[in-house]
Amino acid sequence: AVEKHHEHGWPPHLPSQCPIVQLKSERSSSLAHSKFEAILAPWTPSKAVEKHHEHGWPPHLPSQWVEFKLFEKPLALHLYLPPHSCHPPGVIKGLVMGEVLRIFQLCSHDSDIDDYLSEFFRRLLDRGYQAESLCPLFIKAVANAENYLSLSEVQRRKIKEAKAEANKRRVYLKIPYHPSDISRKDIQHLWYNLVANPDGKTPFNQLATNNLSPIGPGLAKMPVDQLIIAYRRAPNLGNLLSYRKIDDRGLKVSSFID
């Protein structure tokens, strides 16, 4: 990663987050040290530090490796988290899983990881989420992040390809969220019993299609294994008070050119 960015004039300007560049396990390796020193050789340390300090990105430069942590803009855009009442159920899981993985990936020190996780947890509490529901999510997210970072690039690529293939075999039911509507569990129950795997009938993903396929006409199966309930939020006061209709029926730009 260091060599790749060095070829393009690394380090880049990264206003909201910084990459991990660390040699924790290779600190005793003379080969790793010499390789890293060769990369840093063209730099003038004082100029490099001054340059990135101007951009709000002061790196900590120890003797033989570079370590980073998150950088949060003074505008406090990192504080924008959806309140508990703003989104339908299910949003918080992806938010926690993604942010925890981001913290693990972008921090070099365990102490920084602990600090940012605690701060993230506190900010969610301030926005109306309950500790009883957040704790299991954080435990699962930390285990997921540690497991993901322990994988090799080949293993990560295989997981990504498997997820991409699974995404192709899903259908989405997009509906507005309302707490009084039928629950996701009930919808999934109806889908499974009436469509995906009805009693005494062929499962949905085993039905033959009439589309032509490489294996022959009528031999392809329905490429659907899963139903995803995709909620969209209901209209709120922002939609009412901030409503605007842009009139685009004016003259074309070309009409003003002689």
XYZ file of C-alpha atoms in Angstrom:
258
model
C 0.000 0.000 0.000
C 2.867 2.364 0.823
C 4.625 1.683 -2.476
C 1.402 2.203 -4.415
C 0.771 5.626 -2.896
C 4.453 6.561 -3.141
C 4.304 6.037 -6.919
C 1.478 8.572 -7.085
C 3.171 11.106 -4.832
C 2.021 9.672 -1.514
C 0.912 10.866 0.976
C -2.356 12.227 -0.513
C -4.598 14.855 1.050
C -7.154 12.910 3.061
C -9.434 15.362 4.883
C -11.769 12.975 6.674
C -9.826 9.768 7.166
C -6.294 8.437 6.937
C -5.002 5.027 5.826
C -3.186 2.674 8.135
C 0.497 2.387 7.359
C 2.044 0.336 10.093
C 4.797 -2.226 10.546
C 3.934 -3.522 13.986
C 4.829 -7.154 13.454
C 7.816 -6.356 11.214
C 9.575 -3.935 13.534
C 12.429 -6.392 14.007
C 12.747 -7.101 10.303
C 15.713 -5.323 8.740
C 14.242 -5.935 5.305
C 11.023 -4.112 6.207
C 12.997 -1.264 7.771
C 15.276 -0.809 4.779
C 12.316 -0.949 2.407
C 10.407 1.668 4.381
C 13.471 3.914 4.695
C 13.901 3.755 0.930
C 10.331 4.942 0.506
C 10.823 7.826 2.929
C 14.203 8.741 1.444
C 12.917 11.284 -1.134
C 10.990 13.126 1.600
C 12.192 16.120 3.526
C 10.601 15.301 6.894
C 10.133 18.885 8.012
C 8.458 19.897 4.750
C 6.249 16.800 4.741
C 5.037 17.504 8.259
C 4.491 21.206 7.540
C 2.590 20.426 4.338
C 0.139 18.083 5.986
C -0.156 20.166 9.106
C -1.532 22.926 6.869
C -4.230 20.503 5.699
C -5.103 19.487 9.244
C -3.396 16.096 8.973
C -0.388 16.022 11.317
C 1.070 12.494 11.170
C 2.995 11.019 14.070
C 6.387 10.008 12.715
C 8.322 7.670 15.036
C 11.783 6.480 14.135
C 10.974 3.565 11.839
C 7.255 3.395 11.072
C 4.241 5.593 10.480
C 1.097 5.386 12.617
C -2.269 7.033 12.064
C -5.618 7.622 13.686
C -8.912 9.183 12.631
C -9.110 12.846 11.811
C -12.413 14.634 12.364
C -13.105 17.916 10.613
C -13.685 21.057 12.670
C -17.102 21.398 10.998
C -18.157 18.370 13.084
C -19.724 16.593 10.127
C -18.693 13.335 11.803
C -21.302 14.079 14.482
C -24.133 13.635 11.989
C -25.696 10.347 12.981
C -29.348 9.508 12.310
C -31.481 9.880 15.448
C -33.361 6.846 16.676
C -36.676 8.306 15.519
C -35.411 9.246 12.068
C -35.021 5.871 10.366
C -36.830 2.537 10.302
C -35.447 -0.516 12.145
C -32.409 -2.166 10.621
C -30.458 0.994 9.799
C -28.532 0.985 13.072
C -26.992 -2.445 12.441
C -25.304 -1.410 9.218
C -24.254 1.899 10.767
C -22.531 0.229 13.721
C -20.931 -2.578 11.707
C -19.539 -0.174 9.119
C -18.275 2.472 11.530
C -16.596 -0.044 13.845
C -14.793 -1.647 10.894
C -13.743 1.818 9.716
C -12.295 2.623 13.151
C -10.347 -0.645 13.245
C -8.987 -0.117 9.736
C -7.917 3.499 10.184
C -6.329 3.430 13.649
C -2.874 2.071 14.371
C -3.093 1.958 18.177
C -5.484 -0.122 20.253
C -5.892 2.784 22.668
C -7.170 5.000 19.830
C -9.581 2.259 18.758
C -10.979 2.035 22.296
C -11.350 5.815 22.532
C -13.188 6.146 19.214
C -15.448 3.177 19.949
C -16.412 4.709 23.308
C -17.056 8.076 21.693
C -19.138 6.504 18.928
C -21.162 4.590 21.523
C -21.779 7.775 23.534
C -22.919 9.706 20.450
C -25.453 7.008 19.626
C -26.796 7.163 23.173
C -27.154 10.939 22.802
C -29.301 10.352 19.719
C -31.833 8.185 21.477
C -30.486 4.645 21.046
C -30.544 2.342 24.062
C -27.443 0.745 25.557
C -29.261 -2.603 25.879
C -29.690 -2.798 22.101
C -26.315 -1.260 21.216
C -24.091 -3.531 23.329
C -24.821 -6.760 21.394
C -24.315 -4.894 18.112
C -20.959 -3.501 19.231
C -19.786 -6.922 20.431
C -20.723 -8.459 17.096
C -19.186 -5.563 15.153
C -15.854 -5.781 17.006
C -15.666 -9.536 16.407
C -16.501 -8.984 12.730
C -13.816 -6.301 12.341
C -11.124 -8.397 14.038
C -12.035 -11.419 11.932
C -12.058 -9.412 8.685
C -8.664 -7.827 9.346
C -7.177 -11.251 10.087
C -8.069 -12.519 6.607
C -5.694 -12.503 3.675
C -6.374 -10.512 0.513
C -7.343 -13.716 -1.286
C -9.877 -14.608 1.408
C -11.328 -11.090 1.370
C -11.651 -11.226 -2.410
C -13.520 -14.533 -2.223
C -15.921 -13.158 0.386
C -16.533 -10.081 -1.760
C -17.224 -12.222 -4.824
C -19.587 -14.467 -2.869
C -21.520 -11.438 -1.606
C -21.708 -10.010 -5.125
C -23.129 -13.296 -6.411
C -25.633 -13.459 -3.543
C -26.760 -9.903 -4.311
C -27.688 -11.016 -7.825
C -30.050 -13.630 -6.390
C -32.138 -11.306 -4.269
C -35.370 -9.418 -4.824
C -36.254 -6.240 -2.984
C -39.618 -5.178 -1.637
C -39.492 -1.396 -1.258
C -42.196 -0.010 0.998
C -42.595 3.067 3.215
C -42.062 2.357 6.888
C -44.914 2.663 9.346
C -44.819 1.180 12.858
C -48.433 -0.044 12.559
C -47.866 -1.962 9.334
C -47.214 -5.684 9.117
C -43.781 -6.549 10.491
C -40.800 -7.667 8.445
C -40.941 -11.034 10.178
C -44.507 -11.597 9.022
C -43.677 -10.543 5.458
C -40.730 -12.933 5.364
C -42.949 -15.695 6.764
C -45.480 -15.166 3.972
C -42.714 -15.064 1.369
C -41.185 -18.316 2.551
C -44.444 -20.261 2.881
C -46.247 -18.953 -0.197
C -43.474 -18.192 -2.680
C -40.005 -19.441 -1.779
C -40.869 -22.887 -0.423
C -44.628 -23.654 -0.555
C -45.819 -26.995 0.804
C -46.111 -29.703 -1.815
C -44.819 -27.490 -4.615
C -41.513 -26.832 -6.321
C -39.396 -24.211 -4.528
C -39.301 -20.882 -6.316
C -35.574 -20.996 -7.074
C -36.005 -24.430 -8.686
C -38.620 -23.354 -11.216
C -37.498 -23.461 -14.822
C -37.579 -20.239 -16.825
C -38.395 -19.662 -20.475
C -35.369 -17.452 -20.996
C -32.573 -18.701 -23.213
C -29.451 -19.624 -21.300
C -26.050 -21.133 -22.074
C -27.197 -24.505 -20.746
C -30.224 -24.619 -23.014
C -33.747 -23.171 -23.266
C -35.966 -23.850 -20.284
C -33.120 -25.316 -18.222
C -32.194 -22.195 -16.268
C -33.633 -21.819 -12.791
C -35.175 -18.766 -11.200
C -32.219 -16.715 -9.865
C -33.971 -15.725 -6.647
C -33.004 -17.071 -3.229
C -33.867 -14.278 -0.838
C -36.320 -11.446 -0.233
C -35.011 -8.175 1.202
C -37.418 -5.747 2.875
C -36.176 -2.297 1.830
C -37.926 0.333 3.914
C -37.923 3.971 2.946
C -38.718 6.604 5.508
C -42.125 8.240 5.591
C -42.439 11.936 4.692
C -41.550 14.243 7.575
C -41.721 17.945 8.376
C -38.644 18.545 6.269
C -40.480 17.369 3.187
C -43.382 19.685 4.003
C -41.547 22.822 5.093
C -38.585 22.523 2.721
C -40.634 21.602 -0.301
C -39.682 23.331 -3.487
C -40.599 22.818 -7.083
C -38.011 23.879 -9.618
C -39.490 25.164 -12.833
C -37.363 23.810 -15.649
C -39.629 24.992 -18.417
C -37.508 28.035 -19.209
C -35.589 28.705 -22.378
C -32.726 26.447 -23.346
C -29.195 27.735 -22.871
C -28.627 27.605 -26.629
C -31.337 30.214 -27.145
C -29.156 32.856 -25.465
C -26.215 32.238 -27.803
C -26.010 34.371 -30.907
